[in-house]
PDB file of C-alpha atoms in Angstrom:
ATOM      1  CA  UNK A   1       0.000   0.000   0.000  1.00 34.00           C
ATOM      2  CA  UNK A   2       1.303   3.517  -0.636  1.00 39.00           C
ATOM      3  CA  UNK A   3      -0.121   6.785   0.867  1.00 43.00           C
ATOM      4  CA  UNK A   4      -2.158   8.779  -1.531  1.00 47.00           C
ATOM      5  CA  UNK A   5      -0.771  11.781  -1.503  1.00 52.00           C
ATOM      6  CA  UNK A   6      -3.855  14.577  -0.821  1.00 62.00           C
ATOM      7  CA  UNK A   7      -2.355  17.366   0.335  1.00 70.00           C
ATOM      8  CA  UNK A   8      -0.521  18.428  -2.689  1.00 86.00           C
ATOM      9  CA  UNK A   9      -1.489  17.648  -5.813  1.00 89.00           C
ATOM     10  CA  UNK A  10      -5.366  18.022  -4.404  1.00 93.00           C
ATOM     11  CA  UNK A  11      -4.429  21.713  -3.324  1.00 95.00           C
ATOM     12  CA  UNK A  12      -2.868  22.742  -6.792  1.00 95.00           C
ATOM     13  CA  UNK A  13      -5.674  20.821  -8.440  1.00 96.00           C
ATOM     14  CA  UNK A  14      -7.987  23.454  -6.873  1.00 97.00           C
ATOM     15  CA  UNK A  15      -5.641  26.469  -7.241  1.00 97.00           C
ATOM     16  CA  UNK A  16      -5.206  25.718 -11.200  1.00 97.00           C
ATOM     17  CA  UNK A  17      -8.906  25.362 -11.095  1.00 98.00           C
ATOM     18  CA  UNK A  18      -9.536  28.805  -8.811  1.00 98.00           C
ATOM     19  CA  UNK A  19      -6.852  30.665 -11.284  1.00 98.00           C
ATOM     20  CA  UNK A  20      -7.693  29.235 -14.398  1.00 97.00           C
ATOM     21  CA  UNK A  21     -11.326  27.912 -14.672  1.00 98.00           C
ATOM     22  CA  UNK A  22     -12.053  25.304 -17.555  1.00 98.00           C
ATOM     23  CA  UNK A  23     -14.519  26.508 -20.092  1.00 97.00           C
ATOM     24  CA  UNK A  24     -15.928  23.463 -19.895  1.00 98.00           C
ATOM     25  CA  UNK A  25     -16.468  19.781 -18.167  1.00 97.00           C
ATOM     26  CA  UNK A  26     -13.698  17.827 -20.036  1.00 97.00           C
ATOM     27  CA  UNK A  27     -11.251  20.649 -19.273  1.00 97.00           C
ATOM     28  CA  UNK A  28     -11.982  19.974 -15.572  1.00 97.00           C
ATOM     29  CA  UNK A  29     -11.386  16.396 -16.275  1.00 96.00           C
ATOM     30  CA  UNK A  30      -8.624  17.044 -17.842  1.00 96.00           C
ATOM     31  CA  UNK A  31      -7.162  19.256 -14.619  1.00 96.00           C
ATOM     32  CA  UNK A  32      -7.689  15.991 -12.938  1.00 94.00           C
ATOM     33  CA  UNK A  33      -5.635  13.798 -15.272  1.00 92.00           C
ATOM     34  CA  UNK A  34      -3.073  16.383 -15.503  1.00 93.00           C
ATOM     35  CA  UNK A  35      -2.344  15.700 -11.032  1.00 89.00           C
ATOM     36  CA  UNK A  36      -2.632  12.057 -11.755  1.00 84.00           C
ATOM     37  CA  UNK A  37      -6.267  10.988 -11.181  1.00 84.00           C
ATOM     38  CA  UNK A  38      -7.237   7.720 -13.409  1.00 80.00           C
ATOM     39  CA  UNK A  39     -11.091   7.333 -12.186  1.00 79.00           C
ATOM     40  CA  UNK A  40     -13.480   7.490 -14.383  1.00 82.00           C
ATOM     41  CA  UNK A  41     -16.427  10.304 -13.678  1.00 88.00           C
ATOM     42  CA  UNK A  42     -19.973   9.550 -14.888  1.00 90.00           C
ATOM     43  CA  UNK A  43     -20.961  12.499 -17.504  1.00 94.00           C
ATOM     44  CA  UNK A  44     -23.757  14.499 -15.807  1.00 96.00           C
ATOM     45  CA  UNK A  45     -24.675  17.618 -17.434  1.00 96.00           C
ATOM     46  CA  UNK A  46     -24.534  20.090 -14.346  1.00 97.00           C
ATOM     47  CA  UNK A  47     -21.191  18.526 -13.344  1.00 97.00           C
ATOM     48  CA  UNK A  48     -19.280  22.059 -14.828  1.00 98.00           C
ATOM     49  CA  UNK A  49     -21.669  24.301 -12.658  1.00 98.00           C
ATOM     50  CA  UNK A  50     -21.382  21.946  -9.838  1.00 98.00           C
ATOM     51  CA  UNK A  51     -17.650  22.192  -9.753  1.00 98.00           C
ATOM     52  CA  UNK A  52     -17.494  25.898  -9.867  1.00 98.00           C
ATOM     53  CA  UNK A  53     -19.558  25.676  -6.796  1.00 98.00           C
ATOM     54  CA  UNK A  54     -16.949  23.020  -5.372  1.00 97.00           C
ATOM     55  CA  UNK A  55     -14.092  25.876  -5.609  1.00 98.00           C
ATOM     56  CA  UNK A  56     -15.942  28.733  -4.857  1.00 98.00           C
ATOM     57  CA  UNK A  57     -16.798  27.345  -1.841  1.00 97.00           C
ATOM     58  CA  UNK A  58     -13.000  26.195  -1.255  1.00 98.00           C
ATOM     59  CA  UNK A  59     -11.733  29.667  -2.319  1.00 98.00           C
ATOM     60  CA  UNK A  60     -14.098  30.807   1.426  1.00 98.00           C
ATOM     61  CA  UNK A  61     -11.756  28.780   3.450  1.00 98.00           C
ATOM     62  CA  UNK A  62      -8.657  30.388   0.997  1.00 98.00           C
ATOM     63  CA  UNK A  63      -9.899  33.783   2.047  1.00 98.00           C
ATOM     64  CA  UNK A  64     -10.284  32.512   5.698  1.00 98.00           C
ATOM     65  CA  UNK A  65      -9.348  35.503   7.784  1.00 96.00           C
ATOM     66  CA  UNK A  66      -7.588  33.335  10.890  1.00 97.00           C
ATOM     67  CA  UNK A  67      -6.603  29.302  11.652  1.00 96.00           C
ATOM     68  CA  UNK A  68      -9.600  29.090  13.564  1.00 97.00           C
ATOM     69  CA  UNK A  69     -12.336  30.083  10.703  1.00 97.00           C
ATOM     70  CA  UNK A  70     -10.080  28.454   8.496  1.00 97.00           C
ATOM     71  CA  UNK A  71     -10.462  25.310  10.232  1.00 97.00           C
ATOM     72  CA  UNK A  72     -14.655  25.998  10.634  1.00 97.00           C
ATOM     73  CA  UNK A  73     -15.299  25.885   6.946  1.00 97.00           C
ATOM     74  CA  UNK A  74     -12.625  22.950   6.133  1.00 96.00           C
ATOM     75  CA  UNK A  75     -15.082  20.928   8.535  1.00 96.00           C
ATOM     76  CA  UNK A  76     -17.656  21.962   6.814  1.00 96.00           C
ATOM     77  CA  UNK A  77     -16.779  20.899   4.007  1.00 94.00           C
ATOM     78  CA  UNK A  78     -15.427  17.363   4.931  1.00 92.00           C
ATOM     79  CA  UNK A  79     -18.393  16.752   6.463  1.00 92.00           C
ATOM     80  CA  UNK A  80     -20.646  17.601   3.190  1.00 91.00           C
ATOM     81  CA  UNK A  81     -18.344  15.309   1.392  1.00 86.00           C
ATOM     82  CA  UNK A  82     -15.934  12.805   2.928  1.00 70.00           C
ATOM     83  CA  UNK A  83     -16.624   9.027   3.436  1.00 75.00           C
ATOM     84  CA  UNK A  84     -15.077   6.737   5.637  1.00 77.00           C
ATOM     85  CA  UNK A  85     -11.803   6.076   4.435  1.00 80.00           C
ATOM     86  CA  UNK A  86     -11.330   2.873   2.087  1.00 80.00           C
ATOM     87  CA  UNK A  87      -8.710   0.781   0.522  1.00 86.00           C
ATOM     88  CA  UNK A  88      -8.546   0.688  -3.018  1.00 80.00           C
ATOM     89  CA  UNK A  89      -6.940  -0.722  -5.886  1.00 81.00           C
ATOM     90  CA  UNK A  90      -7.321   0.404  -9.183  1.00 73.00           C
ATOM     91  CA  UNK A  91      -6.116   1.687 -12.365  1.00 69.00           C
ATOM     92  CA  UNK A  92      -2.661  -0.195 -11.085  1.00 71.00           C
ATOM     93  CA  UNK A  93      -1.924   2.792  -8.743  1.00 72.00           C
ATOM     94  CA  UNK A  94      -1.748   0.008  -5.670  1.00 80.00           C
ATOM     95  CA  UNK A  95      -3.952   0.007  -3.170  1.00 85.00           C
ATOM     96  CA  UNK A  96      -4.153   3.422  -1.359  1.00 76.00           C
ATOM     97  CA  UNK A  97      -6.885   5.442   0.277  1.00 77.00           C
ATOM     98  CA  UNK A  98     -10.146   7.366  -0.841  1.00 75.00           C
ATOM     99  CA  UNK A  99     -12.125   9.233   1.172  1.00 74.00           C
ATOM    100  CA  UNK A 100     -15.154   9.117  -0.418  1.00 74.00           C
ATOM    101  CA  UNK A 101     -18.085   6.746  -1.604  1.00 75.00           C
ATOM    102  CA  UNK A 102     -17.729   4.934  -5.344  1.00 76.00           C
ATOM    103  CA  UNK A 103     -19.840   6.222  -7.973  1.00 78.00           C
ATOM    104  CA  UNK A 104     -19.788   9.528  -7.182  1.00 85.00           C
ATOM    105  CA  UNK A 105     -20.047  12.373  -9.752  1.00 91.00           C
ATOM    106  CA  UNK A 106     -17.024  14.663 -10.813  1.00 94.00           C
ATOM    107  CA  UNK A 107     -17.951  17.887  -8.263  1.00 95.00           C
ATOM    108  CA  UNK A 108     -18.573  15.148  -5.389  1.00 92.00           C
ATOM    109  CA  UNK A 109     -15.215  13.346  -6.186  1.00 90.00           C
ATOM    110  CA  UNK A 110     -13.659  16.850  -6.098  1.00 94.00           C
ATOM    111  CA  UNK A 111     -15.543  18.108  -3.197  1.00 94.00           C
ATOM    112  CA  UNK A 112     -13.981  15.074  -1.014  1.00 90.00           C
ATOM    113  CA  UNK A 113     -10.543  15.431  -2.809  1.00 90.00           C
ATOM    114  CA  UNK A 114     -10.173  18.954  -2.351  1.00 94.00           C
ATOM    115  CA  UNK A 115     -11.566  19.063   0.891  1.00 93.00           C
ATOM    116  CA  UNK A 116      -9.742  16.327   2.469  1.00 90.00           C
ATOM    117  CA  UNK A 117      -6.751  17.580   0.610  1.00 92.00           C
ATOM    118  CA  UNK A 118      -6.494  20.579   2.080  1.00 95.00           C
ATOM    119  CA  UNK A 119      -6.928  19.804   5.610  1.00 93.00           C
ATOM    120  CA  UNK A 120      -3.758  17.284   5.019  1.00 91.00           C
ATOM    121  CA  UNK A 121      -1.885  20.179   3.441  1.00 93.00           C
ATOM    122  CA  UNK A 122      -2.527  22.651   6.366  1.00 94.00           C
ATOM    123  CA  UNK A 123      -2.338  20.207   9.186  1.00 93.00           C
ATOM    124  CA  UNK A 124       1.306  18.772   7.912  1.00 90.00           C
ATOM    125  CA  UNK A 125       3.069  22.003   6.278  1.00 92.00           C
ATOM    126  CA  UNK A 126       1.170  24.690   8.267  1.00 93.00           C
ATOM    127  CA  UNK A 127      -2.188  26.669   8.534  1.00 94.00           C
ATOM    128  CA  UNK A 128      -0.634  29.585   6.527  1.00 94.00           C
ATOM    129  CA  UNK A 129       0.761  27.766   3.288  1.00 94.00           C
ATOM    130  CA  UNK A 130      -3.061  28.944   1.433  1.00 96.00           C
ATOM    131  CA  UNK A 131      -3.035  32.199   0.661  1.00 96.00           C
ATOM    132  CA  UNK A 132      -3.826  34.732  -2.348  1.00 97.00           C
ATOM    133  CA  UNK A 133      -0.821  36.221  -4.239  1.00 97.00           C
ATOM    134  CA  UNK A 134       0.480  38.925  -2.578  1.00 95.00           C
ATOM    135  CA  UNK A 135       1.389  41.047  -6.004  1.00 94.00           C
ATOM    136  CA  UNK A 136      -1.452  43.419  -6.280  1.00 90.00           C
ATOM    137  CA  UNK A 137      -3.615  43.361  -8.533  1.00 93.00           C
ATOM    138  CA  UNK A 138      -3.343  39.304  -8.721  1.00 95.00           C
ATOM    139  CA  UNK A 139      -5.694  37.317  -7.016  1.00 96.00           C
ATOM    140  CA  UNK A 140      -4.786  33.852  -7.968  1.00 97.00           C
ATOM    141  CA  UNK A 141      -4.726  31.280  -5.263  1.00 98.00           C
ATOM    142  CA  UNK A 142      -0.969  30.293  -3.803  1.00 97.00           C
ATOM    143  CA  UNK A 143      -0.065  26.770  -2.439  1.00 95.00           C
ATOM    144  CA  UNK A 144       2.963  26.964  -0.649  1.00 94.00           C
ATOM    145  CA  UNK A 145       4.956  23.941  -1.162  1.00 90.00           C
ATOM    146  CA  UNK A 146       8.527  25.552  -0.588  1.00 91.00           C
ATOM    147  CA  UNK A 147      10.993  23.783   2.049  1.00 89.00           C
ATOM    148  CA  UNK A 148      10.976  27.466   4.316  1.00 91.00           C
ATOM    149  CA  UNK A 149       7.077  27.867   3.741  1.00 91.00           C
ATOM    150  CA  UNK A 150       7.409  31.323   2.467  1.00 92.00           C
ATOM    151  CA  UNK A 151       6.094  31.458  -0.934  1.00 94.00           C
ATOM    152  CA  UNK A 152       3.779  34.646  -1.351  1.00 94.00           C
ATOM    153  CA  UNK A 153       3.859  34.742  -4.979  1.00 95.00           C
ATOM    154  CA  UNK A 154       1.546  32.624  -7.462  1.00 94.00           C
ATOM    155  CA  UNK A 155       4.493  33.269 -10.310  1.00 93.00           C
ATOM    156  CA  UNK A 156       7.856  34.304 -10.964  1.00 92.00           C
ATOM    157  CA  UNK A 157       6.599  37.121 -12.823  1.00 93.00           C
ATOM    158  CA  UNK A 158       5.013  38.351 -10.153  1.00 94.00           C
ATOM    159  CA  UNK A 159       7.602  38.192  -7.459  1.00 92.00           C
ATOM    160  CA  UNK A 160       8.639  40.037 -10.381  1.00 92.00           C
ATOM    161  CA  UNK A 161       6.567  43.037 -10.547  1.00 91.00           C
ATOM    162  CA  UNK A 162       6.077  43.296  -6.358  1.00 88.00           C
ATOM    163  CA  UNK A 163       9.852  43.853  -6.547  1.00 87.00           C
ATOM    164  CA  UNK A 164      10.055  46.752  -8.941  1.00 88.00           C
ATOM    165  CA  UNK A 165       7.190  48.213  -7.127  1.00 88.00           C
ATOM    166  CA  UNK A 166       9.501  48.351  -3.820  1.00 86.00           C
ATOM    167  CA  UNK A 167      12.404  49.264  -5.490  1.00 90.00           C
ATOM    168  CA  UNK A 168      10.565  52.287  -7.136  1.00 88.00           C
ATOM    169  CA  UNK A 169       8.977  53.148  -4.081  1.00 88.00           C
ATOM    170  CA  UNK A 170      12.227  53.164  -2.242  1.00 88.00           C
ATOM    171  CA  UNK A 171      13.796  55.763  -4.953  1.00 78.00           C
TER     172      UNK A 171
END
């Protein structure tokens, strides 16, 4: 058995989502291949609305103003969507955990994914590592992943642009 790895690759899957939202269903499917999930999703045709609400609601506990409310809505949201944990084994990925029931649709998978996903992020690298970029104007959602657990920054550009904007301010 390995351990499925939640935390991170759920957390970017719902910051590429938050900063970049699909047009459509299959490019939210896609999202999902793209972090390595294999499942198949039974087609429903509200799954693309459904999803949006699924990271709306996720970008709340983003925008969290402290641990504790932070911490509130994440519950919430496990408790909409989480299962008992189960071993599985499919797609030859071993057996490993889910944390939701089988059969579900798309938003529901993501829902649990995300959900449980995040609390694993913030509970093993830190309440703080879920922010929004710090580089005004930009909004987009930052996992911080770094060894120190400083990132601000969604991008290298910018980090970038927040930098010229001190050292112009400065002179």
């Amino acid at each position: 058995m390995h351990l499925n790895p939640y935390g991170e690759y759920a957390v970017l899957l719902a910051a590429s989502l938050a900063n970049d939202w699909p047009a459509d269903r299959d490019g939210i499917e896609a999202r999902t291949r793209e972090v390595g999930m294999t499942m198949p999703f039974p087609r429903r045709a509200e799954d693309h609305a459904e999803t949006r609400k699924v990271i709306d609601d996720w970008l709340h506990i983003v925008d969290a103003t402290s641990d504790t409310a932070r911490a509130e809505l994440l519950n919430i949201q496990m408790a909409r969507a989480a299962a008992y944990p189960r071993l599985v084994d499919h797609d030859q990925e071993g057996w490993h955990l889910h944390y939701r029931d089988n059969g579900q649709p798309l938003p529901e998978v993501l829902r649990s994914v995300i959900s449980v996903g995040t609390a694993l992020h913030l509970t093993t690298r830190g309440m703080h590592r879920l922010r929004r970029c710090a580089a005004e104007p930009c909004t987009h959602v930052v996992v911080d992943v770094t060894r120190n657990g400083r990132q601000r920054f969604c991008s290298v550009r910018c980090a970038n642009r927040a930098a010229v904007r001190r050292h112009r301010a400065r002179g």
